[in-house]
Short mmCIF file of C-alpha atoms in Angstrom, two decimals:
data_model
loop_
_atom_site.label_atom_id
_atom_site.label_comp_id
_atom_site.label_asym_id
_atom_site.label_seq_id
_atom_site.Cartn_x
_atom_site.Cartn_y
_atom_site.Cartn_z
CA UNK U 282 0.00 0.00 0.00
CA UNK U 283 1.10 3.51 -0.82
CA UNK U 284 0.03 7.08 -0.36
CA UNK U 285 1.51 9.92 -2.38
CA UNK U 286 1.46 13.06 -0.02
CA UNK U 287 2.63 16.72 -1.20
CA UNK U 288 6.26 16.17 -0.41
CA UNK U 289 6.60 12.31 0.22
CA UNK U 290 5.58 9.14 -0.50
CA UNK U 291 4.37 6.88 2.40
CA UNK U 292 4.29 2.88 2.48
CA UNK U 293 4.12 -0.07 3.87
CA UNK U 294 6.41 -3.09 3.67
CA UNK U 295 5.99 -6.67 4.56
CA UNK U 296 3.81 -9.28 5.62
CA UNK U 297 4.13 -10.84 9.11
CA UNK U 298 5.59 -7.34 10.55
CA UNK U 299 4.42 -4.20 8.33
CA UNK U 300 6.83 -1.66 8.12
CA UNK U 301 5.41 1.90 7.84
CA UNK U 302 8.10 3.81 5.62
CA UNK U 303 8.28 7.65 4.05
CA UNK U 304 10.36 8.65 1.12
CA UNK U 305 10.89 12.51 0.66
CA UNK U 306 10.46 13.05 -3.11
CA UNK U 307 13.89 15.15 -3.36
CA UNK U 308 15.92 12.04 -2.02
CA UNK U 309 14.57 10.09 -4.87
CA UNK U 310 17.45 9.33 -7.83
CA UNK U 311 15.82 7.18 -9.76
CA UNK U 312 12.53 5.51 -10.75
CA UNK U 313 12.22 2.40 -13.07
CA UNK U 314 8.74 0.44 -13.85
CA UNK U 315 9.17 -2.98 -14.72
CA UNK U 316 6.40 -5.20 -16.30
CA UNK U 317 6.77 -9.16 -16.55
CA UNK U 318 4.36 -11.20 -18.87
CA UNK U 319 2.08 -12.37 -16.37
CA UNK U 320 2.04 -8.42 -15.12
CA UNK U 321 0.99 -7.52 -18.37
CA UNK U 322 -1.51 -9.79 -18.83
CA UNK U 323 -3.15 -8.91 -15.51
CA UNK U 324 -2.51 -4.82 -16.05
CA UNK U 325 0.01 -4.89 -13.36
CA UNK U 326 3.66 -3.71 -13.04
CA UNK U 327 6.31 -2.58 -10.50
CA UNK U 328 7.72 0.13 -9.77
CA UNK U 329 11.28 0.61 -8.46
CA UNK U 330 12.80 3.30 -6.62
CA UNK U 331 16.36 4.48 -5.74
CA UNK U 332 17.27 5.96 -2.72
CA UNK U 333 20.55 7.32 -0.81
CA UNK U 334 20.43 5.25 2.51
CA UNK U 335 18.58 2.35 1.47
CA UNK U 336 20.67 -0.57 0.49
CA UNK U 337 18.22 -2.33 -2.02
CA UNK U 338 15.99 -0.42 -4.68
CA UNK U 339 12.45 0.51 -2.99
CA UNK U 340 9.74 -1.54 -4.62
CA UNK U 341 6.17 -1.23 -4.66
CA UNK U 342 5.14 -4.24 -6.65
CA UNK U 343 2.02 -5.69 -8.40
CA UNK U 344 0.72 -1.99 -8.91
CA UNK U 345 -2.66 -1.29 -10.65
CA UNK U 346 -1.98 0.66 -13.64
CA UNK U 347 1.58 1.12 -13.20
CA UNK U 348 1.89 3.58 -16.11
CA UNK U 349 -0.02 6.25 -14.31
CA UNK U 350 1.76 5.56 -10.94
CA UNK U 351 5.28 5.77 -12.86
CA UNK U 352 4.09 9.54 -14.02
CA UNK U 353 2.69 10.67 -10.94
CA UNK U 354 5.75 9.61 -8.89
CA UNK U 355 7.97 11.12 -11.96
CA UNK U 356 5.89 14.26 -11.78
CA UNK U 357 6.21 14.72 -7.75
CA UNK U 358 10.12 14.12 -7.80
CA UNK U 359 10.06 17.14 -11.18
CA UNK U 360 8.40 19.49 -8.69
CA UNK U 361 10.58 18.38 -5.15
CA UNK U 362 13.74 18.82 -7.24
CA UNK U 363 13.10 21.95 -9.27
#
């Protein structure tokens, strides 16, 4: 689950033990979607994320409509970082 907010992104990680996690826009480097076959079949995709301080690309998988997620997350980092 995620939560785009003016200045960050908010979500939550994990199954057993959910991890509640913010990412300021402006710390964001890069963003990458990624869409396997079964993905595309079902309209899904993932997005990943990289961020200074995190040791593994930030991914927020299986999203609906992954295309319009991918621009609104490009289009809040734009604005944090102009």
């Amino acid at each position: 689950r995620y939560i785009f907010f003016s200045e960050h992104l908010e979500y939550y990680d994990g199954f057993w033990t959910i991890q509640r996690k913010d990412i300021r826009y402006r710390n964001i480097t890069q963003i990458d979607l990624h869409r396997s076959m079964i993905q595309r079949i079902y309209g899904l995709g993932t997005l990943r994320m990289t961020v200074p301080g995190y040791a593994n690309a930030i991914a927020l998988t299986d999203l609906k409509d992954p295309e319009r997620v991918f621009h609104q997350l490009q289009q809040c980092v734009n604005r944090a970082t102009e």
